[in-house]
PDB file of C-alpha atoms in Angstrom:
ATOM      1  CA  UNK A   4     -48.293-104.748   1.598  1.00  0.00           C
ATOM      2  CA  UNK A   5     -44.382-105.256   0.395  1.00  0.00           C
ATOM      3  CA  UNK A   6     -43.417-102.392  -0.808  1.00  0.00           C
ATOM      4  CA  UNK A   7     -39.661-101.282  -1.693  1.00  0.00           C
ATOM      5  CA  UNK A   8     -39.540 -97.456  -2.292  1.00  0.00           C
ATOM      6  CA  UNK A   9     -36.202 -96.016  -4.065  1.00  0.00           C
ATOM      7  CA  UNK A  10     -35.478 -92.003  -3.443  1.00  0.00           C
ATOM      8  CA  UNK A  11     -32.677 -90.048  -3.721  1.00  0.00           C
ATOM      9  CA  UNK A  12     -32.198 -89.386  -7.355  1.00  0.00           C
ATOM     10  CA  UNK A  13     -31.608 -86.182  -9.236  1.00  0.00           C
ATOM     11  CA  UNK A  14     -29.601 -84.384 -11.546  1.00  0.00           C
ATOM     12  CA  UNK A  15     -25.932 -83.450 -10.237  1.00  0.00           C
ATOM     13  CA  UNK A  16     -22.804 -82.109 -12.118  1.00  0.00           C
ATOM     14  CA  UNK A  17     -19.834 -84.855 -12.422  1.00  0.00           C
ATOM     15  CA  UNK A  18     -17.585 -84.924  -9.424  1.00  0.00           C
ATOM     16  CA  UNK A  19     -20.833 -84.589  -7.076  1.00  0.00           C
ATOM     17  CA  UNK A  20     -22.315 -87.234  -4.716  1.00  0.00           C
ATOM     18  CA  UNK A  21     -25.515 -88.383  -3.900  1.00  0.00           C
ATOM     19  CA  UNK A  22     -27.211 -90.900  -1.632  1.00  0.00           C
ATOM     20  CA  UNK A  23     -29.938 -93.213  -2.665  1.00  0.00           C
ATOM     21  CA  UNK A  24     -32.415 -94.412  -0.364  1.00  0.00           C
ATOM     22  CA  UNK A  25     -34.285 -98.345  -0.532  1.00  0.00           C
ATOM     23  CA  UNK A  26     -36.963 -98.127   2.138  1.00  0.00           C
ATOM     24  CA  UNK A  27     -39.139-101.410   2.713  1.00  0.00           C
ATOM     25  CA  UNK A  28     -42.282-101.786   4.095  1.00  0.00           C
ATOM     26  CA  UNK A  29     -44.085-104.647   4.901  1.00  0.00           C
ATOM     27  CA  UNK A  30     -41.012-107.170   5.670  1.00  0.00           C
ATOM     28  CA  UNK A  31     -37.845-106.611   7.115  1.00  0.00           C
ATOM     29  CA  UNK A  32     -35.036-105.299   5.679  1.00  0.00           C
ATOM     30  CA  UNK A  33     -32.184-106.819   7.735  1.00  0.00           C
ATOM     31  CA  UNK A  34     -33.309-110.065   7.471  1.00  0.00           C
ATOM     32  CA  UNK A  35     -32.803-109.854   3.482  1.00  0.00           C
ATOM     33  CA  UNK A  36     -29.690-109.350   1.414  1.00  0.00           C
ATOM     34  CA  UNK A  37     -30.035-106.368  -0.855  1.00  0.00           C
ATOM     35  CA  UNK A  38     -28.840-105.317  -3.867  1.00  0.00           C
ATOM     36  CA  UNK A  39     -28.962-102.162  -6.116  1.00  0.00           C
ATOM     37  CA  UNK A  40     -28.916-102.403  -9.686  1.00  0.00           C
ATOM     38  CA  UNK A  41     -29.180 -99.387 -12.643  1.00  0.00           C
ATOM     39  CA  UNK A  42     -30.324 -99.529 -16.324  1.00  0.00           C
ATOM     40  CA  UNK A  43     -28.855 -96.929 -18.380  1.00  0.00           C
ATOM     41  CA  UNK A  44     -30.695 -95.844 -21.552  1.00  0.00           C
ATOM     42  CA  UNK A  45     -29.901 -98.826 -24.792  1.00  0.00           C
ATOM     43  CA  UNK A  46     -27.802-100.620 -21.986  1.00  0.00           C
ATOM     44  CA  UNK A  47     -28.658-103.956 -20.275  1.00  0.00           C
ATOM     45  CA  UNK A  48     -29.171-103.450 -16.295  1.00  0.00           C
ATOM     46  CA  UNK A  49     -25.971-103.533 -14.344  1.00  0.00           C
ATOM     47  CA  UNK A  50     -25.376-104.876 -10.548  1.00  0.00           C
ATOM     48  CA  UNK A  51     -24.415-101.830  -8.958  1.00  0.00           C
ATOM     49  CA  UNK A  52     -23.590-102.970  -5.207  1.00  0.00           C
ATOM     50  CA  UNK A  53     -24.744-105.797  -2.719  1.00  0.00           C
ATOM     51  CA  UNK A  54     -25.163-106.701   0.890  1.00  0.00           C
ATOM     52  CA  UNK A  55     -25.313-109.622   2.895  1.00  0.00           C
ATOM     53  CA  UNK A  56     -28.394-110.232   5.034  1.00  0.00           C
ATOM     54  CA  UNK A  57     -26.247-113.011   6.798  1.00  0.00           C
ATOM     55  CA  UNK A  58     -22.597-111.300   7.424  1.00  0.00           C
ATOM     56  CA  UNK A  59     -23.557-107.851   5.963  1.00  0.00           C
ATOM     57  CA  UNK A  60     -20.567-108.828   3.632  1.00  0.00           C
ATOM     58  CA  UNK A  61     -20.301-106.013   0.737  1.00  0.00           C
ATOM     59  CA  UNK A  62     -19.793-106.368  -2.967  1.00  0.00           C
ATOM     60  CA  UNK A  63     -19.253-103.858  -5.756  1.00  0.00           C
ATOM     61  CA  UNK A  64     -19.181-103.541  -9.394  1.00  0.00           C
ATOM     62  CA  UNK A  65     -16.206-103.030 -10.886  1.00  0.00           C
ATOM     63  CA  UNK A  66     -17.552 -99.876 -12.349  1.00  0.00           C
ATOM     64  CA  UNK A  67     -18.259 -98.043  -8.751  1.00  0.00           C
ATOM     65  CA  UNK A  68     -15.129 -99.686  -6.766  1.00  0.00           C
ATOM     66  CA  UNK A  69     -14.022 -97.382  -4.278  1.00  0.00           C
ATOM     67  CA  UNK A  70     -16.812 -93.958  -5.412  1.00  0.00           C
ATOM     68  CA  UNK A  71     -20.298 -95.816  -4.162  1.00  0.00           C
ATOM     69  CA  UNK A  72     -20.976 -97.169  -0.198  1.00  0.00           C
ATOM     70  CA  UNK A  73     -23.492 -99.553   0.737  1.00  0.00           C
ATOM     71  CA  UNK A  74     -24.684 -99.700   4.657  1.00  0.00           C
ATOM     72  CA  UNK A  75     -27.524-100.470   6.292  1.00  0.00           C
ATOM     73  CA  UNK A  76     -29.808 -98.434   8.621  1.00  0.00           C
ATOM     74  CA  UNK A  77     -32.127-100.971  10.533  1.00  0.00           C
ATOM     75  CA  UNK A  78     -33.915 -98.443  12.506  1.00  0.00           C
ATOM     76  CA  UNK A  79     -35.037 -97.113   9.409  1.00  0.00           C
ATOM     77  CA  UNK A  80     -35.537-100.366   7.518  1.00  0.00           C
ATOM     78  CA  UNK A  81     -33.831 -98.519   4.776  1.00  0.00           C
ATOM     79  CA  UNK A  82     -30.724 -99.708   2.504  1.00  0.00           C
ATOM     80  CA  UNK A  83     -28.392 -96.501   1.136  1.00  0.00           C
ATOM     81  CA  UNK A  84     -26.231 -96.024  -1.852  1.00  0.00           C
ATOM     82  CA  UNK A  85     -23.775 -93.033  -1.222  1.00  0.00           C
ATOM     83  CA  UNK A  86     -22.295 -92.323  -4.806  1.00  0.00           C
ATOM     84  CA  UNK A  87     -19.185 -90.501  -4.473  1.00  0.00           C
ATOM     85  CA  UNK A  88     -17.393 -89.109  -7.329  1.00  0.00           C
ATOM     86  CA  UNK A  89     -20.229 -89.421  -9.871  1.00  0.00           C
ATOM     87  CA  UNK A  90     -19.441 -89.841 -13.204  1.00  0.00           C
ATOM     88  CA  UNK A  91     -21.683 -89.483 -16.512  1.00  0.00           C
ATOM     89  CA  UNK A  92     -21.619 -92.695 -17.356  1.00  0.00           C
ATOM     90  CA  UNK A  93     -23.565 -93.081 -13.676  1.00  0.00           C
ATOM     91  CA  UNK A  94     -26.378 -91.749 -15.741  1.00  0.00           C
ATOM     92  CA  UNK A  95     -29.027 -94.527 -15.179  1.00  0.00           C
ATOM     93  CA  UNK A  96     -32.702 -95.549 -13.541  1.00  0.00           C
ATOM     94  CA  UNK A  97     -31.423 -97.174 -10.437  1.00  0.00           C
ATOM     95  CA  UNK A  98     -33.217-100.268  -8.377  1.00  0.00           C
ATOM     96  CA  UNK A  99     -33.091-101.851  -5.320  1.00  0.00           C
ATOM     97  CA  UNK A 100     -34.263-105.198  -4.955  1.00  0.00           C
ATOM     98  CA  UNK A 101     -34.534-107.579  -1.907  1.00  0.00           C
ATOM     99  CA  UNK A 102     -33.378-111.479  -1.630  1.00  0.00           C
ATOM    100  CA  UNK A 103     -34.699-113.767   1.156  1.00  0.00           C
ATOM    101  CA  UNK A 104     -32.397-116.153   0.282  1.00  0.00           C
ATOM    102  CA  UNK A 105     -28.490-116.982  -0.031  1.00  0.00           C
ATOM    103  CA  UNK A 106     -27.859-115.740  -3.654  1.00  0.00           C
ATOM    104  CA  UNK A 107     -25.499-118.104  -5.309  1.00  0.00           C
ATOM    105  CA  UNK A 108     -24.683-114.879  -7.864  1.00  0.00           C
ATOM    106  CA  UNK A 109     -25.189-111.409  -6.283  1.00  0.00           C
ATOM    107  CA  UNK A 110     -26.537-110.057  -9.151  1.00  0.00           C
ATOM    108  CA  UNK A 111     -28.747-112.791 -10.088  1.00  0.00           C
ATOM    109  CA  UNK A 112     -31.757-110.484 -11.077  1.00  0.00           C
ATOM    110  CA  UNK A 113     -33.848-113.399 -11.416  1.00  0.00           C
ATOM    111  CA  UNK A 114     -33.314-114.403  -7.843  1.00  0.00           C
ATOM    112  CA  UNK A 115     -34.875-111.536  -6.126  1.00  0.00           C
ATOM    113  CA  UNK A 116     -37.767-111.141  -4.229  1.00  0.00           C
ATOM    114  CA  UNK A 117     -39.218-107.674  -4.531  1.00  0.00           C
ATOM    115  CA  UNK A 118     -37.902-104.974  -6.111  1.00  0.00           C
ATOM    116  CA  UNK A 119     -38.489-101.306  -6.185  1.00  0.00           C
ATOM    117  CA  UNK A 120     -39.976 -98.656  -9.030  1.00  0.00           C
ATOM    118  CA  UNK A 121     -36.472 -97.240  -9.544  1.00  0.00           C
ATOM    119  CA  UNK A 122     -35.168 -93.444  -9.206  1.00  0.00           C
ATOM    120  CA  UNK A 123     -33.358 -91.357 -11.917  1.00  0.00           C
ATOM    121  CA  UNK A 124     -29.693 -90.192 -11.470  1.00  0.00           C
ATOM    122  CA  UNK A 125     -28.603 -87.983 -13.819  1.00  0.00           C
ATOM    123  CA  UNK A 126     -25.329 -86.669 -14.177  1.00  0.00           C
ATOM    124  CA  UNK A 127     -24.045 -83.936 -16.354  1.00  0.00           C
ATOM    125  CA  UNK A 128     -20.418 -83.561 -17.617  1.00  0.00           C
TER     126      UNK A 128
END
């Protein structure tokens, strides 16, 4: 069964980190470029951060520039997200989601395979 599990989430003060975890079973995760995505409440969803499953080539929103880190752990089949920095406008349901293929867009929602059930970060100012 595919399966793309998000954890990691919780409520921290602003100026605090966390790390998000996208753990896949079923298929593996190096083999597919990843991206993370977040909705925040009356917003539209946001692309959030992106890697490569060719170059492991990294992209960024302009939003999180220089506070979040996307890397790969292949032993654990796992994508991270350390958030640095966090802000209260991080506040948001955040997703991972899994492309097979070359994205022409990075944050193409449409054009990825399997996503996740999302996890909550919360941040208070």
């Amino acid at each position: 069964q595919v399966q793309l599990v998000e954890s990691g989430g919780g409520l921290v003060q602003a100026g605090g980190s966390l790390r998000l975890s996208c753990t896949a079973s079923g298929f593996t995760m190096r083999y597919y470029a990843v991206g993370w995505f977040r909705r925040a409440p009356g917003k539209e969803r946001e692309g959030v951060s992106y890697i490569s499953n060719r170059d492991n080539g990294k992209y960024y929103g302009d939003s999180v520039k220089e506070r979040f880190t996307i890397f790969r752990d292949n032993a654990k089949n796992t994508v991270y997200l350390q958030m640095n920095r966090l802000k209260p406008e991080d506040t948001a349901v955040y997703y991972c989601a899994a492309a097979k293929e070359a994205l022409g867009y990075v944050f193409a929602a449409e054009d990825y395979d399997y996503w996740g059930q999302g996890t909550q970060v919360t941040v208070s100012s």
